[in-house]
XYZ file of N, CA and C in Angstrom:
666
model
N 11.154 -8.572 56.319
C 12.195 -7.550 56.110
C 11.598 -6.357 55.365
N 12.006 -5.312 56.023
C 11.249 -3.907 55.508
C 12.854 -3.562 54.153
N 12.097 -3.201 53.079
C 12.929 -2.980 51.936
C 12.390 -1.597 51.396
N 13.123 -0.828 50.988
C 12.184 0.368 50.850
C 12.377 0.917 49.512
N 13.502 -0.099 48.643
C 14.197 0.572 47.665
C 13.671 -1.048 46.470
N 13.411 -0.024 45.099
C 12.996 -1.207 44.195
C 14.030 -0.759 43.204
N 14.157 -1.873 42.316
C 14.611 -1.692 41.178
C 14.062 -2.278 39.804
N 13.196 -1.013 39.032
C 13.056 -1.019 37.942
C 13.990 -1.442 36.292
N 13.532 -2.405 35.633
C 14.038 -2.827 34.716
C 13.346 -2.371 33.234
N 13.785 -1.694 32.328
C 13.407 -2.214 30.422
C 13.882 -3.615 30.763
N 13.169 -4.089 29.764
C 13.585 -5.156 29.191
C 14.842 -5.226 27.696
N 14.246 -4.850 26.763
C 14.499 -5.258 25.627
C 15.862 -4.033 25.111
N 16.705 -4.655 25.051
C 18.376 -3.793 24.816
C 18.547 -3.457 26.114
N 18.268 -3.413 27.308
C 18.667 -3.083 28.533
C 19.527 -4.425 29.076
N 18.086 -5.290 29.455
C 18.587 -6.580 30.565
C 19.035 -8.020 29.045
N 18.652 -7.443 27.616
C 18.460 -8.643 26.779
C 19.590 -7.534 25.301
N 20.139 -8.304 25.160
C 20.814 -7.875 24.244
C 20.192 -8.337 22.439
N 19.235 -7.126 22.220
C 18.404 -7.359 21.544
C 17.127 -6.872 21.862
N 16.248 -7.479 20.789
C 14.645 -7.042 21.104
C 14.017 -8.215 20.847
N 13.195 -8.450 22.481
C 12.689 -9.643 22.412
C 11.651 -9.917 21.278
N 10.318 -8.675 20.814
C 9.148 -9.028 20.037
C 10.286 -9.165 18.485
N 11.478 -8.180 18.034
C 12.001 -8.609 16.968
C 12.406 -10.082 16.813
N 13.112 -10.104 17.789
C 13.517 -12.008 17.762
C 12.736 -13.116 17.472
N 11.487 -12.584 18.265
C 10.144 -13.156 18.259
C 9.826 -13.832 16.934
N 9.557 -12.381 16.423
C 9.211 -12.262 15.022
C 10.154 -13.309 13.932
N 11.250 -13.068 14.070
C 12.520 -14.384 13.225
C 12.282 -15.635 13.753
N 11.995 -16.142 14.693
C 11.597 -17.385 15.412
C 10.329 -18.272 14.942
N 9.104 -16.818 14.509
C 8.098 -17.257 14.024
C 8.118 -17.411 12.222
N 9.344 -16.839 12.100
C 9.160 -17.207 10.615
C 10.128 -18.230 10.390
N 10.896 -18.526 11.150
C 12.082 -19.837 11.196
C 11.016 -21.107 11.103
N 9.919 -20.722 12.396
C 9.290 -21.910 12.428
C 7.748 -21.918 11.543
N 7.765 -21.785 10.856
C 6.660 -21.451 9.646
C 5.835 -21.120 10.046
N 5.319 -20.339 11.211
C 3.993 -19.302 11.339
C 4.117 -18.478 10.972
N 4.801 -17.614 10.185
C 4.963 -16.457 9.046
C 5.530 -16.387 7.758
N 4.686 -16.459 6.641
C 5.542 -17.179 5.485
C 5.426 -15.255 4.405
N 4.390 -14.386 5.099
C 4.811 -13.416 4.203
C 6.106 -12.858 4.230
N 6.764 -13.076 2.909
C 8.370 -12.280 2.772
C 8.706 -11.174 3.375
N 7.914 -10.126 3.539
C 7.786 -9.173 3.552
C 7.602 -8.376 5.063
N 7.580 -9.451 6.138
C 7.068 -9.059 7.519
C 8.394 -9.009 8.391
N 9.170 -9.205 7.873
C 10.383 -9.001 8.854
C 10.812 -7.467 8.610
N 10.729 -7.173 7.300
C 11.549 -5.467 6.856
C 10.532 -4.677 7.411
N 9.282 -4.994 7.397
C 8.038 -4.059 7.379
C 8.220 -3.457 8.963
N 8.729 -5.003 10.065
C 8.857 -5.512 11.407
C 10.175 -3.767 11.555
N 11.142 -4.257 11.234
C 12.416 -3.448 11.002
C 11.974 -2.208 10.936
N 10.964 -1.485 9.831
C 11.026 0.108 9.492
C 9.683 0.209 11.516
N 9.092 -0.356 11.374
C 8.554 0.310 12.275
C 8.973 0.061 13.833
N 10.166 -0.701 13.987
C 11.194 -0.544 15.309
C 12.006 0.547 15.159
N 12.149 0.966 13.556
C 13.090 2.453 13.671
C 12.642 3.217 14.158
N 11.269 3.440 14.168
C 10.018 4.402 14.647
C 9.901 3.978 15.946
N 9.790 3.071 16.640
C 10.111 3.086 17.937
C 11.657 3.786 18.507
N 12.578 2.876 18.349
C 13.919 3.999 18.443
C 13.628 5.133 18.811
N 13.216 5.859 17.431
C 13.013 7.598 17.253
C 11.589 7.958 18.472
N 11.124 7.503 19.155
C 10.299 7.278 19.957
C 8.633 8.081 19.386
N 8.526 7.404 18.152
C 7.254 7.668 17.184
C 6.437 6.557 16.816
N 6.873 5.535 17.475
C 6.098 4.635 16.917
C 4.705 4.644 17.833
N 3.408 3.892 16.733
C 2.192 3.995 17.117
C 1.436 2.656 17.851
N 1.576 2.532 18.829
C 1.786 1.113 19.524
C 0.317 -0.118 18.744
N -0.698 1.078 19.053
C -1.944 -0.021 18.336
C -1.294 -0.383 16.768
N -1.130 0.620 16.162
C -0.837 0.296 14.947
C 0.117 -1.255 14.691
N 1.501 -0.915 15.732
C 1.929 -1.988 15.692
C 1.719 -3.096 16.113
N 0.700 -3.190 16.776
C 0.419 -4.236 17.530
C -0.946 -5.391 16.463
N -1.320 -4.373 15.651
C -1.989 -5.140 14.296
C -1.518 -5.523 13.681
N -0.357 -5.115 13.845
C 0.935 -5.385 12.444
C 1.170 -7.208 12.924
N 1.571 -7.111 14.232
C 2.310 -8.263 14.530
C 1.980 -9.305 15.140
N 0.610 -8.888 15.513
C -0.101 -9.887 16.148
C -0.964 -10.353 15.333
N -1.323 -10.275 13.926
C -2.285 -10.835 12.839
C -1.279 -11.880 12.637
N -0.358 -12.502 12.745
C -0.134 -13.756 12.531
C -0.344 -14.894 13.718
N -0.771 -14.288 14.697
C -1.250 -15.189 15.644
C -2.493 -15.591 15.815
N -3.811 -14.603 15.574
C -4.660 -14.511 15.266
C -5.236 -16.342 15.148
N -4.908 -16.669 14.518
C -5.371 -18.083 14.669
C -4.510 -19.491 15.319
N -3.808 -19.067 16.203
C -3.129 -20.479 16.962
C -3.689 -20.014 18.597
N -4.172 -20.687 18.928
C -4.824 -20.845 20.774
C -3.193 -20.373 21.196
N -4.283 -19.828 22.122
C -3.140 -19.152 23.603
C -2.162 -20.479 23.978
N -2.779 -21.682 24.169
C -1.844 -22.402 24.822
C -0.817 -23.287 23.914
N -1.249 -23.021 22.695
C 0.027 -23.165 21.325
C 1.442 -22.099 21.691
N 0.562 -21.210 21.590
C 1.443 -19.439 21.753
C 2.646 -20.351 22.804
N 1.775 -20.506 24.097
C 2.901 -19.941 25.498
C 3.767 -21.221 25.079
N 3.776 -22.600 24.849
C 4.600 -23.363 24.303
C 5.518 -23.201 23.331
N 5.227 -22.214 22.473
C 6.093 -22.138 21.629
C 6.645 -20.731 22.256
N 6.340 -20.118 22.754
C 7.141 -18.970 23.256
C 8.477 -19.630 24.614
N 8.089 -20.731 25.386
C 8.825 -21.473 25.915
C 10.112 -21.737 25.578
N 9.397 -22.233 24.123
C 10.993 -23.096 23.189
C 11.630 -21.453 22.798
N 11.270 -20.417 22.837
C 11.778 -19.178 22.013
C 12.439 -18.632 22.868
N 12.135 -18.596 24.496
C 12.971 -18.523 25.352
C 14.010 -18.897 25.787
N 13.516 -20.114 25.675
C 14.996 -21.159 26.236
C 16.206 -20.991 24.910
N 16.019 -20.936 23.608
C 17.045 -21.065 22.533
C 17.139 -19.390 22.329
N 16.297 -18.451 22.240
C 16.627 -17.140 21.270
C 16.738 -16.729 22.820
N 16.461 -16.286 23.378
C 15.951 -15.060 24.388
C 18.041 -15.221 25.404
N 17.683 -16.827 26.238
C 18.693 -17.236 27.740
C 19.995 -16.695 26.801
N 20.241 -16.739 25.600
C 22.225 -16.873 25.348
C 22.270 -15.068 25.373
N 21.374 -14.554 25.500
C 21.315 -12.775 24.949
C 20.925 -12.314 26.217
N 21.138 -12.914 27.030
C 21.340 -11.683 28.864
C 22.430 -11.681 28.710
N 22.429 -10.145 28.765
C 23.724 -10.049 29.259
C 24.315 -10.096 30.471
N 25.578 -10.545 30.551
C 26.028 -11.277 31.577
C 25.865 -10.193 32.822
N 26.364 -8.809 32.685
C 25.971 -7.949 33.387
C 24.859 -8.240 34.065
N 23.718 -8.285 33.376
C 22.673 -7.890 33.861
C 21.949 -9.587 34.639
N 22.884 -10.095 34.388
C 22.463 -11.453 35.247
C 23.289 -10.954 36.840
N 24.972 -10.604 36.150
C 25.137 -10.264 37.870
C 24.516 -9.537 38.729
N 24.129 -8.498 38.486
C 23.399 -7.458 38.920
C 21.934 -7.944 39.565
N 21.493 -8.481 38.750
C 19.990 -9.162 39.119
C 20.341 -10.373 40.376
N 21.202 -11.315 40.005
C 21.289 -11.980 41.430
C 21.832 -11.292 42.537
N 23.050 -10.711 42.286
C 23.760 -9.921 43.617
C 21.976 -8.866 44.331
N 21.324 -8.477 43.389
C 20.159 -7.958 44.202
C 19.091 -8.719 44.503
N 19.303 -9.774 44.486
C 17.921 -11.102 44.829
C 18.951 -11.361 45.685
N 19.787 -11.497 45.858
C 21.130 -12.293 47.429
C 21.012 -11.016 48.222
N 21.117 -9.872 47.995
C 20.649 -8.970 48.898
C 18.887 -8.772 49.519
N 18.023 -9.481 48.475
C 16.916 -9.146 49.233
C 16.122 -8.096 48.470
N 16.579 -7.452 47.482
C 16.055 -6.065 46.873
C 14.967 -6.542 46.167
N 14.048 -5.916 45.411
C 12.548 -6.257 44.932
C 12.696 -5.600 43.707
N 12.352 -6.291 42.960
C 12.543 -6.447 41.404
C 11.548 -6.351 40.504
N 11.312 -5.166 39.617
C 10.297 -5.353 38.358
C 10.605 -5.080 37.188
N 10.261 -5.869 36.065
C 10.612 -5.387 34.704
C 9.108 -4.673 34.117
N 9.322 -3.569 33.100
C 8.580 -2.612 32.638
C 8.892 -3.183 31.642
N 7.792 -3.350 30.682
C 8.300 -3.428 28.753
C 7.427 -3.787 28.192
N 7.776 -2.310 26.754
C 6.321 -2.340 26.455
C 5.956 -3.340 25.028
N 6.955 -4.592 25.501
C 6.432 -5.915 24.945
C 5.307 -6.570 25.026
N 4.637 -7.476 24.506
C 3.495 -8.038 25.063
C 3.672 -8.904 25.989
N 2.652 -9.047 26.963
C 2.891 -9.837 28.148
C 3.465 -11.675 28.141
N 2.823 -11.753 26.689
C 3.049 -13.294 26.798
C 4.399 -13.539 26.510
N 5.241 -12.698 26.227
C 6.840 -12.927 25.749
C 7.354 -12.354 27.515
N 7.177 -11.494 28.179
C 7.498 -10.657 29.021
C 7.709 -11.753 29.963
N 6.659 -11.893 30.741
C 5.776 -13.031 31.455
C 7.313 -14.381 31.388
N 7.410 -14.833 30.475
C 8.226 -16.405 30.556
C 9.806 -15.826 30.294
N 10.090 -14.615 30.298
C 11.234 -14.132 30.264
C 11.896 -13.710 31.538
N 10.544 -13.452 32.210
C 10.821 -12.930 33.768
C 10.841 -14.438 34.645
N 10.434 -15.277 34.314
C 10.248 -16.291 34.832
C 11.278 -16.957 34.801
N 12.348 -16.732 33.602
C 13.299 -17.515 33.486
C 14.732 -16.604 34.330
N 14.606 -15.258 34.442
C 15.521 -14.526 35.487
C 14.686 -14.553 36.928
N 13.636 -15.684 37.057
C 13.530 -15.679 38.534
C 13.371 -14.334 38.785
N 12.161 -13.136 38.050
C 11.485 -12.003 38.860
C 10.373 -12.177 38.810
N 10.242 -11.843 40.205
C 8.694 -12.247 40.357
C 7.662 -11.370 39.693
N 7.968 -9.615 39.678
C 7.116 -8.610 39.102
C 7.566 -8.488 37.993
N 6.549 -8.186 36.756
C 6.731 -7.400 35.647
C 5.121 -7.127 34.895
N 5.174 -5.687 34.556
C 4.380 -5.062 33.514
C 4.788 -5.067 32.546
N 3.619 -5.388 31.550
C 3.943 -5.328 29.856
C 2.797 -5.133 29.534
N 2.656 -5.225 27.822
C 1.770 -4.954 27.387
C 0.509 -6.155 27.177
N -0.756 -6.232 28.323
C -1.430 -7.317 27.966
C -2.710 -6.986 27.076
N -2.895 -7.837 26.395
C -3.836 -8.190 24.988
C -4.887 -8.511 25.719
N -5.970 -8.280 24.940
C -7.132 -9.016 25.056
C -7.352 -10.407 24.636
N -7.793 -11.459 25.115
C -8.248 -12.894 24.236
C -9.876 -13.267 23.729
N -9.981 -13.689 22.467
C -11.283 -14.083 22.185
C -11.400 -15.370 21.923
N -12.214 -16.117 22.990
C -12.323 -17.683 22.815
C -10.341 -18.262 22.560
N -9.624 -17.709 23.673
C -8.451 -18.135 23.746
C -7.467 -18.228 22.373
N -7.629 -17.355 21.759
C -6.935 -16.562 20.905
C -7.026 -15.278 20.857
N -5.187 -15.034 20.985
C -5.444 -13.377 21.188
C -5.281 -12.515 20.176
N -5.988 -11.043 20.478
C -6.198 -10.204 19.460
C -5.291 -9.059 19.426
N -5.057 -8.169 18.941
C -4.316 -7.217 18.683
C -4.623 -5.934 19.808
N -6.121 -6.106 20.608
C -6.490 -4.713 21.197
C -6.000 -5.333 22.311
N -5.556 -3.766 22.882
C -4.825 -3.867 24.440
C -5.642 -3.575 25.450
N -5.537 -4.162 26.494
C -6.447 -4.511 27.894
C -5.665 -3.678 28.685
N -6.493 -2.368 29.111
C -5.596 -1.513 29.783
C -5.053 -0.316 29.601
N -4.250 -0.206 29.958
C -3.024 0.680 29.644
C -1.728 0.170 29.080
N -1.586 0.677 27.871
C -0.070 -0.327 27.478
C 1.067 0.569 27.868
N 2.093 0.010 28.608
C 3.137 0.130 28.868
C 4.386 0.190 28.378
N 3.828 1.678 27.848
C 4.774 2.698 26.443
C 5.035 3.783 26.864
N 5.768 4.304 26.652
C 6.077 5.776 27.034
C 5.681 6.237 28.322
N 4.640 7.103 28.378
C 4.045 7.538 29.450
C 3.577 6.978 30.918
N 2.421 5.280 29.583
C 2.205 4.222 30.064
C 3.039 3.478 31.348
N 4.248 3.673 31.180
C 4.817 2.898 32.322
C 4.809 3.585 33.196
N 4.787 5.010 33.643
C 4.462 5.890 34.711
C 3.114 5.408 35.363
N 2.268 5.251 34.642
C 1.157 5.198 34.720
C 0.721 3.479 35.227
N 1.129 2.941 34.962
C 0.910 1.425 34.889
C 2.322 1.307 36.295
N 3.287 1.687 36.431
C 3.918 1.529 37.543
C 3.295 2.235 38.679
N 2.791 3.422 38.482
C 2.117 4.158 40.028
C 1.019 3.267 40.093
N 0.026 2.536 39.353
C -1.564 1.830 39.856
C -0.569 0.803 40.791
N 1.029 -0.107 39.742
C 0.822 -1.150 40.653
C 1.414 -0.910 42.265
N 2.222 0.641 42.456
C 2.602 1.029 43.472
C 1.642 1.123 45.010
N 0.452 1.167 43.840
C -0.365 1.884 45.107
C -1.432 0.568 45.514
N -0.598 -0.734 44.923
C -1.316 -2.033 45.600
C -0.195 -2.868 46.303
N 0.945 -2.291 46.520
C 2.011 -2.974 47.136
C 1.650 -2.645 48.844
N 2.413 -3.489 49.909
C 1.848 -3.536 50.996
C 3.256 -2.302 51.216
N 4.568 -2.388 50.828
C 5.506 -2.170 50.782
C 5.368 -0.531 50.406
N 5.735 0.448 50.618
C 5.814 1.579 50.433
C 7.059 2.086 49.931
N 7.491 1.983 48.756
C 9.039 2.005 48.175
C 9.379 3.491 48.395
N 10.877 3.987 48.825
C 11.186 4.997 49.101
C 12.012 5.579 47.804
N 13.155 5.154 47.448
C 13.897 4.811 46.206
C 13.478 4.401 45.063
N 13.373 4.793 43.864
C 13.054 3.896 42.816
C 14.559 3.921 41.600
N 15.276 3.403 41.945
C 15.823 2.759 40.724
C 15.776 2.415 39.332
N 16.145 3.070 38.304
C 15.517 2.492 36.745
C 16.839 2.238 36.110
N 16.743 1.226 35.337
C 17.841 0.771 34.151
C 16.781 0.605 32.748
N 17.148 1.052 32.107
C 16.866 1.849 30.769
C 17.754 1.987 29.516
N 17.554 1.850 28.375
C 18.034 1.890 26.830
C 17.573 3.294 25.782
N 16.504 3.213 26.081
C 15.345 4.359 25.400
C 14.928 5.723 26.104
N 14.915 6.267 25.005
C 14.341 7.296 25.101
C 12.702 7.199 25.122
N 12.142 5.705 24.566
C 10.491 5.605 25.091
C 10.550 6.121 26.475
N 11.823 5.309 27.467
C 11.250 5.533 29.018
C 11.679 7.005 29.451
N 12.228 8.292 29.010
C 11.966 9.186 29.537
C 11.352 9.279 30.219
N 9.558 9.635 30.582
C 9.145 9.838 31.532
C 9.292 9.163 32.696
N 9.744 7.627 32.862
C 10.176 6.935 33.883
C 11.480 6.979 34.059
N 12.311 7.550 33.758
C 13.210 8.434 33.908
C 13.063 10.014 34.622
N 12.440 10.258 34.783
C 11.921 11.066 35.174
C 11.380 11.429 36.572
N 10.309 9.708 36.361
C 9.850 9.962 37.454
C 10.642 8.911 38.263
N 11.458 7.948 38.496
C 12.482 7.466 39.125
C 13.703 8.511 39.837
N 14.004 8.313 41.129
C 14.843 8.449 42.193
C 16.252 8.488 41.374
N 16.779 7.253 40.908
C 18.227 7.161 40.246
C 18.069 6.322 39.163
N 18.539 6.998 38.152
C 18.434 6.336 36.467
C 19.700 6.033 36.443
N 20.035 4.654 35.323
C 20.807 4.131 34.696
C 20.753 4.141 33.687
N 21.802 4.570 32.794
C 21.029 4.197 31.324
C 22.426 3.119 30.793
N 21.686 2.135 30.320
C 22.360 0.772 29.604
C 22.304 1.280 27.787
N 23.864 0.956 27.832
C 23.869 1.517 26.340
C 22.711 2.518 25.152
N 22.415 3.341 25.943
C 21.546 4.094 25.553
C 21.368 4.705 24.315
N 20.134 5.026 23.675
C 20.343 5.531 22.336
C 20.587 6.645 21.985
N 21.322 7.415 21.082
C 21.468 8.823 20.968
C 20.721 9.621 21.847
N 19.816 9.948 21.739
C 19.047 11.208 22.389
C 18.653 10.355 23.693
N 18.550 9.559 24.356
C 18.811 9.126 26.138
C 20.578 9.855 26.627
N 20.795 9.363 25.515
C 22.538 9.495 26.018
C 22.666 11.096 26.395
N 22.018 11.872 25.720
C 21.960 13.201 25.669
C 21.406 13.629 26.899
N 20.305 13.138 27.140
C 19.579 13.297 28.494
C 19.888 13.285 29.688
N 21.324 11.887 29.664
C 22.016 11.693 30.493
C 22.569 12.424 31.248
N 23.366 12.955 29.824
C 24.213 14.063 30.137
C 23.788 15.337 30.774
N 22.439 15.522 30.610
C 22.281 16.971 31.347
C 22.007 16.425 32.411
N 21.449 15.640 32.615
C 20.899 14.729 34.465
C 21.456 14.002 35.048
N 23.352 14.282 34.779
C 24.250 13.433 35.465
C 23.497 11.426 36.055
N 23.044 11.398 35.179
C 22.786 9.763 35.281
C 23.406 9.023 34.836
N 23.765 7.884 35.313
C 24.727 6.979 35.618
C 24.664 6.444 33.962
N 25.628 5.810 33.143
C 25.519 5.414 32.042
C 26.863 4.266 31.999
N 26.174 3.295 31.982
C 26.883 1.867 31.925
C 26.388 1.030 30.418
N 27.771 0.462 30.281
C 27.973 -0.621 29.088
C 28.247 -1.608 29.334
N 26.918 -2.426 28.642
C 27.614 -3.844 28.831
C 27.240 -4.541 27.421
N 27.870 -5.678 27.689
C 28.233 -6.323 26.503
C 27.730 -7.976 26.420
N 27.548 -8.418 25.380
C 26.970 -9.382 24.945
C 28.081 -10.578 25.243
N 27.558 -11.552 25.468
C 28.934 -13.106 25.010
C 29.092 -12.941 23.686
């Protein structure tokens, strides 16, 4: 079946009510891989800086990945498993579950963008049954991973950029591109997308909206 139309996903406050690496972060200190007091507020001031679309991705990505630093990759994806199934499944919103099957029962082709790290991304997409998604992947040393990013991380600009390489390896030639969106990070994929959605959007998206007559839907949590 020739499909010519995709639909682009954010992840985190779009399709998940919440932020998956914040949740993350409470999960890992619930379960004692983070005992400094101090890493959840620190976690907090520099998601405000994301919000405001200033945050410095390497920077943060030292921040939050030095507590992993010493548990093997295949500790990680197990315990990211259990973080899925309890923190992540009760926070789709229901919306965005209908939406996602009514377009898998139609046949439509599906990717999530987010400029989460891959190993949270990865078992999140797996659990809404999509087959594509870009995120942000890490480097590993001797199967523990490090803070430097492999690539292009899939931030701001990044997802323009990291969505056209994987465009131009599809057999499929998409005519339409579709985006559902929260942030003002994804402007430029806003931009460069056919028809934007914006899902409860933040101040200055909402604004954006408004001058680019784009669609702006609310949905809501259980």
């Amino acid at each position: 079946m020739n499909n010519n139309e995709l639909y682009i996903f954010d992840l985190d406050e779009t399709l998940l009510n919440g932020d998956s690496a914040m949740l993350w972060h409470q999960f890992l200190v619930k379960e004692g891989f983070i005992l400094n007091a101090s890493f959840l507020e620190e976690d907090k001031r520099l998601m405000k800086l994301y919000s405001e679309g200033k945050l410095n991705m390497q920077q943060y990505l030292n921040f939050c990945i030095a507590p992993l630093t010493n548990i093997p990759v295949i500790k990680i994806e197990k315990l990211v498993k259990k973080f899925v199934e309890n923190d992540i499944t009760p926070r789709i919103f229901p919306q965005a579950r209908q939406l996602i099957n009514q377009l898998q029962g139609q046949g439509k082709e599906i990717i999530i963008i987010s400029a989460t790290v891959n190993f949270l991304v990865s078992e999140i997409a797996k659990h809404l049954n999509i087959k594509h998604h870009l995120a942000i992947d890490l480097e590993t040393n001797n199967n523990f991973y490090s803070a430097q990013i492999k690539g292009v991380a899939s931030y701001q600009n990044g997802k323009v950029i990291r969505l056209k390489a994987w465009l131009k390896n599809q057999i499929n030639q998409y005519q339409t591109l579709h985006f559902y969106t929260d942030s003002i990070n994804d402007l430029s994929l806003c931009e460069f997308a056919d028809i934007v959605n914006v899902v409860n959007p933040c101040a200055m998206l909402a604004s954006k909206a408004r001058q680019n007559n784009w669609q702006h839907l609310s949905w809501i949590g259980d």
